[in-house]
PDB file of C-alpha atoms in Angstrom:
ATOM      1  CA  MET A   1      -0.504   0.003  -0.179  1.00 95.00           C
ATOM      2  CA  LYS A   2       1.214   3.798  -0.911  1.00 97.00           C
ATOM      3  CA  ILE A   3       1.024   6.054   2.040  1.00 98.00           C
ATOM      4  CA  GLN A   4       1.782   9.778   2.185  1.00 98.00           C
ATOM      5  CA  PHE A   5       2.893  11.864   5.352  1.00 98.00           C
ATOM      6  CA  GLN A   6       5.694  14.520   5.881  1.00 98.00           C
ATOM      7  CA  LEU A   7       8.567  13.348   7.398  1.00 98.00           C
ATOM      8  CA  ASN A   8      11.312  15.634   8.859  1.00 98.00           C
ATOM      9  CA  GLY A   9       8.997  18.656   6.933  1.00 97.00           C
ATOM     10  CA  LYS A  10       9.089  16.878   3.768  1.00 98.00           C
ATOM     11  CA  TYR A  11       6.486  14.766   1.743  1.00 98.00           C
ATOM     12  CA  VAL A  12       7.331  11.241   1.443  1.00 98.00           C
ATOM     13  CA  GLN A  13       5.088   8.332  -0.423  1.00 98.00           C
ATOM     14  CA  PRO A  14       6.716   5.554   0.402  1.00 98.00           C
ATOM     15  CA  GLU A  15       5.200   1.744  -0.488  1.00 98.00           C
ATOM     16  CA  ILE A  16       5.031  -0.229   2.646  1.00 98.00           C
ATOM     17  CA  GLU A  17       3.397  -3.360   4.052  1.00 97.00           C
ATOM     18  CA  ALA A  18       0.604  -3.364   6.385  1.00 96.00           C
ATOM     19  CA  ASP A  19       1.840  -4.629   9.113  1.00 97.00           C
ATOM     20  CA  MET A  20       5.041  -2.118   8.591  1.00 98.00           C
ATOM     21  CA  LEU A  21       5.752  -0.886  12.221  1.00 97.00           C
ATOM     22  CA  LEU A  22       6.571   2.994  11.662  1.00 98.00           C
ATOM     23  CA  LEU A  23       9.976   2.569  13.739  1.00 97.00           C
ATOM     24  CA  ASP A  24      11.162   0.220  10.615  1.00 98.00           C
ATOM     25  CA  LEU A  25       9.552   2.907   7.864  1.00 98.00           C
ATOM     26  CA  VAL A  26      11.284   6.139   9.386  1.00 98.00           C
ATOM     27  CA  ARG A  27      14.890   3.950   9.510  1.00 98.00           C
ATOM     28  CA  GLU A  28      14.162   2.901   5.752  1.00 98.00           C
ATOM     29  CA  LEU A  29      13.583   6.756   4.884  1.00 98.00           C
ATOM     30  CA  GLY A  30      17.354   7.576   6.978  1.00 98.00           C
ATOM     31  CA  CYS A  31      16.273   8.356  10.386  1.00 98.00           C
ATOM     32  CA  ALA A  32      18.964   6.857  12.530  1.00 96.00           C
ATOM     33  CA  SER A  33      18.299   8.386  15.470  1.00 95.00           C
ATOM     34  CA  VAL A  34      14.708   6.386  15.745  1.00 96.00           C
ATOM     35  CA  LYS A  35      16.187   3.174  17.762  1.00 94.00           C
ATOM     36  CA  ARG A  36      14.988  -0.252  18.548  1.00 92.00           C
ATOM     37  CA  GLY A  37      15.040  -0.856  22.370  1.00 88.00           C
ATOM     38  CA  CYS A  38      12.998  -2.988  24.305  1.00 85.00           C
ATOM     39  CA  GLU A  39       9.837  -3.087  20.997  1.00 81.00           C
ATOM     40  CA  THR A  40       7.502  -3.728  24.170  1.00 85.00           C
ATOM     41  CA  ALA A  41       6.779   0.354  24.078  1.00 84.00           C
ATOM     42  CA  ASN A  42       8.691   0.651  27.641  1.00 86.00           C
ATOM     43  CA  CYS A  43      12.086   2.291  27.046  1.00 89.00           C
ATOM     44  CA  GLY A  44      11.289   5.173  24.708  1.00 90.00           C
ATOM     45  CA  LEU A  45      14.306   4.572  22.481  1.00 92.00           C
ATOM     46  CA  CYS A  46      11.954   4.607  19.603  1.00 95.00           C
ATOM     47  CA  THR A  47      10.174   8.038  20.086  1.00 96.00           C
ATOM     48  CA  VAL A  48       9.135  10.236  17.308  1.00 97.00           C
ATOM     49  CA  LEU A  49       6.512  13.044  17.384  1.00 97.00           C
ATOM     50  CA  MET A  50       3.708  12.852  15.413  1.00 98.00           C
ATOM     51  CA  ASP A  51       1.659  15.731  14.694  1.00 97.00           C
ATOM     52  CA  GLY A  52       3.835  17.073  17.222  1.00 95.00           C
ATOM     53  CA  LYS A  53       3.121  14.508  20.246  1.00 95.00           C
ATOM     54  CA  PRO A  54       5.856  11.778  21.080  1.00 96.00           C
ATOM     55  CA  VAL A  55       4.892   8.309  19.962  1.00 96.00           C
ATOM     56  CA  LEU A  56       6.714   5.172  20.444  1.00 96.00           C
ATOM     57  CA  SER A  57       7.009   3.913  17.052  1.00 97.00           C
ATOM     58  CA  CYS A  58       7.542   0.273  17.970  1.00 96.00           C
ATOM     59  CA  SER A  59       4.161   0.358  18.265  1.00 95.00           C
ATOM     60  CA  VAL A  60       2.334   2.166  15.574  1.00 97.00           C
ATOM     61  CA  LEU A  61       1.663   1.167  12.486  1.00 98.00           C
ATOM     62  CA  ALA A  62       3.366   2.926   9.447  1.00 98.00           C
ATOM     63  CA  ALA A  63       0.174   3.221   7.792  1.00 98.00           C
ATOM     64  CA  ARG A  64      -1.355   5.382  11.045  1.00 98.00           C
ATOM     65  CA  ALA A  65       1.673   7.868   9.411  1.00 98.00           C
ATOM     66  CA  ASP A  66      -0.545   8.523   6.631  1.00 98.00           C
ATOM     67  CA  GLY A  67      -1.850  12.077   6.502  1.00 98.00           C
ATOM     68  CA  HIS A  68      -0.017  13.145   9.101  1.00 98.00           C
ATOM     69  CA  SER A  69       3.561  14.680  10.463  1.00 98.00           C
ATOM     70  CA  VAL A  70       6.487  12.813  11.697  1.00 98.00           C
ATOM     71  CA  THR A  71       9.309  14.545  13.026  1.00 98.00           C
ATOM     72  CA  THR A  72      12.575  12.491  14.151  1.00 98.00           C
ATOM     73  CA  MET A  73      15.967  14.139  15.563  1.00 96.00           C
ATOM     74  CA  GLU A  74      16.959  14.600  12.308  1.00 97.00           C
ATOM     75  CA  GLY A  75      14.334  17.433  11.987  1.00 97.00           C
ATOM     76  CA  LEU A  76      15.267  18.563  15.144  1.00 96.00           C
ATOM     77  CA  GLN A  77      18.891  19.305  14.738  1.00 93.00           C
ATOM     78  CA  GLU A  78      19.374  22.442  16.285  1.00 93.00           C
ATOM     79  CA  GLU A  79      16.970  22.212  19.021  1.00 93.00           C
ATOM     80  CA  ALA A  80      18.466  18.727  19.840  1.00 93.00           C
ATOM     81  CA  GLU A  81      21.864  19.839  19.786  1.00 94.00           C
ATOM     82  CA  GLU A  82      21.458  22.727  22.200  1.00 94.00           C
ATOM     83  CA  ALA A  83      19.657  20.098  24.429  1.00 93.00           C
ATOM     84  CA  GLY A  84      21.988  17.829  24.312  1.00 92.00           C
ATOM     85  CA  ARG A  85      24.790  20.535  25.638  1.00 93.00           C
ATOM     86  CA  PHE A  86      22.791  20.408  28.486  1.00 92.00           C
ATOM     87  CA  LEU A  87      22.464  16.870  28.958  1.00 90.00           C
ATOM     88  CA  ALA A  88      26.303  16.316  28.572  1.00 90.00           C
ATOM     89  CA  GLU A  89      27.466  19.380  30.512  1.00 92.00           C
ATOM     90  CA  GLU A  90      25.288  17.533  33.381  1.00 90.00           C
ATOM     91  CA  GLY A  91      27.249  14.359  32.492  1.00 83.00           C
ATOM     92  CA  GLY A  92      23.917  12.711  31.564  1.00 79.00           C
ATOM     93  CA  GLU A  93      24.655  11.606  28.675  1.00 79.00           C
ATOM     94  CA  GLN A  94      27.241   8.410  29.013  1.00 78.00           C
ATOM     95  CA  CYS A  95      26.885   6.418  26.163  1.00 81.00           C
ATOM     96  CA  GLY A  96      24.565   8.177  24.331  1.00 78.00           C
ATOM     97  CA  PHE A  97      21.873   5.076  22.703  1.00 83.00           C
ATOM     98  CA  CYS A  98      18.765   6.435  24.799  1.00 83.00           C
ATOM     99  CA  SER A  99      19.490  10.082  23.769  1.00 89.00           C
ATOM    100  CA  PRO A 100      17.889  10.513  20.787  1.00 91.00           C
ATOM    101  CA  GLY A 101      14.486   9.334  22.400  1.00 91.00           C
ATOM    102  CA  PHE A 102      14.832  11.075  25.662  1.00 91.00           C
ATOM    103  CA  LEU A 103      15.463  14.317  23.623  1.00 94.00           C
ATOM    104  CA  MET A 104      12.663  14.076  21.370  1.00 95.00           C
ATOM    105  CA  ASN A 105      10.388  13.789  24.631  1.00 94.00           C
ATOM    106  CA  VAL A 106      11.943  16.975  25.993  1.00 94.00           C
ATOM    107  CA  LEU A 107      11.564  18.873  23.048  1.00 95.00           C
ATOM    108  CA  ALA A 108       8.236  17.819  23.381  1.00 95.00           C
ATOM    109  CA  MET A 109       7.825  18.512  26.904  1.00 94.00           C
ATOM    110  CA  GLU A 110       8.991  22.295  26.320  1.00 94.00           C
ATOM    111  CA  ARG A 111       5.975  22.663  24.045  1.00 93.00           C
ATOM    112  CA  GLU A 112       3.292  21.395  25.537  1.00 93.00           C
ATOM    113  CA  LEU A 113       3.742  21.743  29.224  1.00 93.00           C
ATOM    114  CA  LYS A 114       4.617  25.932  30.222  1.00 91.00           C
ATOM    115  CA  HIS A 115       7.128  26.021  33.868  1.00 91.00           C
ATOM    116  CA  PRO A 116       7.049  22.240  34.472  1.00 94.00           C
ATOM    117  CA  ASP A 117       7.840  21.589  38.156  1.00 94.00           C
ATOM    118  CA  GLU A 118      10.568  18.522  38.950  1.00 94.00           C
ATOM    119  CA  GLU A 119       7.195  16.279  39.687  1.00 94.00           C
ATOM    120  CA  ALA A 120       5.727  16.944  35.799  1.00 94.00           C
ATOM    121  CA  ILE A 121       9.072  16.632  34.251  1.00 94.00           C
ATOM    122  CA  LYS A 122       9.879  13.261  36.154  1.00 92.00           C
ATOM    123  CA  GLU A 123       6.471  12.257  34.764  1.00 92.00           C
ATOM    124  CA  TYR A 124       6.816  13.453  31.563  1.00 90.00           C
ATOM    125  CA  LEU A 125      10.247  11.641  31.215  1.00 89.00           C
ATOM    126  CA  ALA A 126       9.024   8.527  33.209  1.00 89.00           C
ATOM    127  CA  GLY A 127       8.556   6.358  30.049  1.00 86.00           C
ATOM    128  CA  ASN A 128      12.545   6.557  28.675  1.00 86.00           C
ATOM    129  CA  LEU A 129      14.607   3.923  29.817  1.00 85.00           C
ATOM    130  CA  CYS A 130      18.829   5.269  30.609  1.00 80.00           C
ATOM    131  CA  ARG A 131      21.106   2.017  31.402  1.00 78.00           C
ATOM    132  CA  CYS A 132      24.171   4.353  32.341  1.00 78.00           C
ATOM    133  CA  SER A 133      23.537   7.753  33.691  1.00 70.00           C
ATOM    134  CA  GLY A 134      21.181   7.052  37.152  1.00 72.00           C
ATOM    135  CA  TYR A 135      18.926   9.654  36.072  1.00 82.00           C
ATOM    136  CA  MET A 136      19.333  12.864  38.526  1.00 88.00           C
ATOM    137  CA  SER A 137      22.440  14.054  35.956  1.00 88.00           C
ATOM    138  CA  GLN A 138      19.719  13.724  33.051  1.00 91.00           C
ATOM    139  CA  LEU A 139      16.820  15.698  35.516  1.00 91.00           C
ATOM    140  CA  ARG A 140      19.483  18.289  36.035  1.00 91.00           C
ATOM    141  CA  ALA A 141      20.186  18.732  32.893  1.00 91.00           C
ATOM    142  CA  VAL A 142      16.256  19.392  31.752  1.00 93.00           C
ATOM    143  CA  LYS A 143      15.549  21.568  34.382  1.00 93.00           C
ATOM    144  CA  LYS A 144      18.201  23.743  33.624  1.00 93.00           C
ATOM    145  CA  TYR A 145      17.906  23.921  29.580  1.00 93.00           C
ATOM    146  CA  LEU A 146      13.920  24.689  30.635  1.00 92.00           C
ATOM    147  CA  GLU A 147      15.303  27.471  32.812  1.00 91.00           C
ATOM    148  CA  ARG A 148      17.535  29.219  30.094  1.00 87.00           C
ATOM    149  CA  LYS A 149      14.682  30.701  28.311  1.00 67.00           C
ATOM    150  CA  GLY A 150      12.039  30.999  31.317  1.00 63.00           C
ATOM    151  CA  ALA A 151      10.198  27.971  30.127  1.00 51.00           C
TER     152      ALA A 151
END
């Protein structure tokens, strides 16, 4: 089946199988930042934005993207680099494998929540698993990132 959607601001019309996952499609279309982790919708590594909202691409059929806008880290380079600097400065980016999915959620949270407190940040990012950092450095980084503009 053929679908049409915006991927990082560009219209694409891929031919897909009915059972293809969005994760596999965006990777096939060159978005290497989208990682395959648990494949059970528990780790957040495969997070992309669909119409501006975070979704776990390992649990969404590619056909659901038809007519929508999908954004990966490749489409948010400047914002992701800025947020990533805060993460690195706080030691929250150890191996870096979870960083793309984590940063996609941070960027979505920044757009959705106004002046989130620590509990709201923790709740929003609860679906992101990291085996290296222990989360405190990530939390410090997110708070400093959001404070930079008074968000």
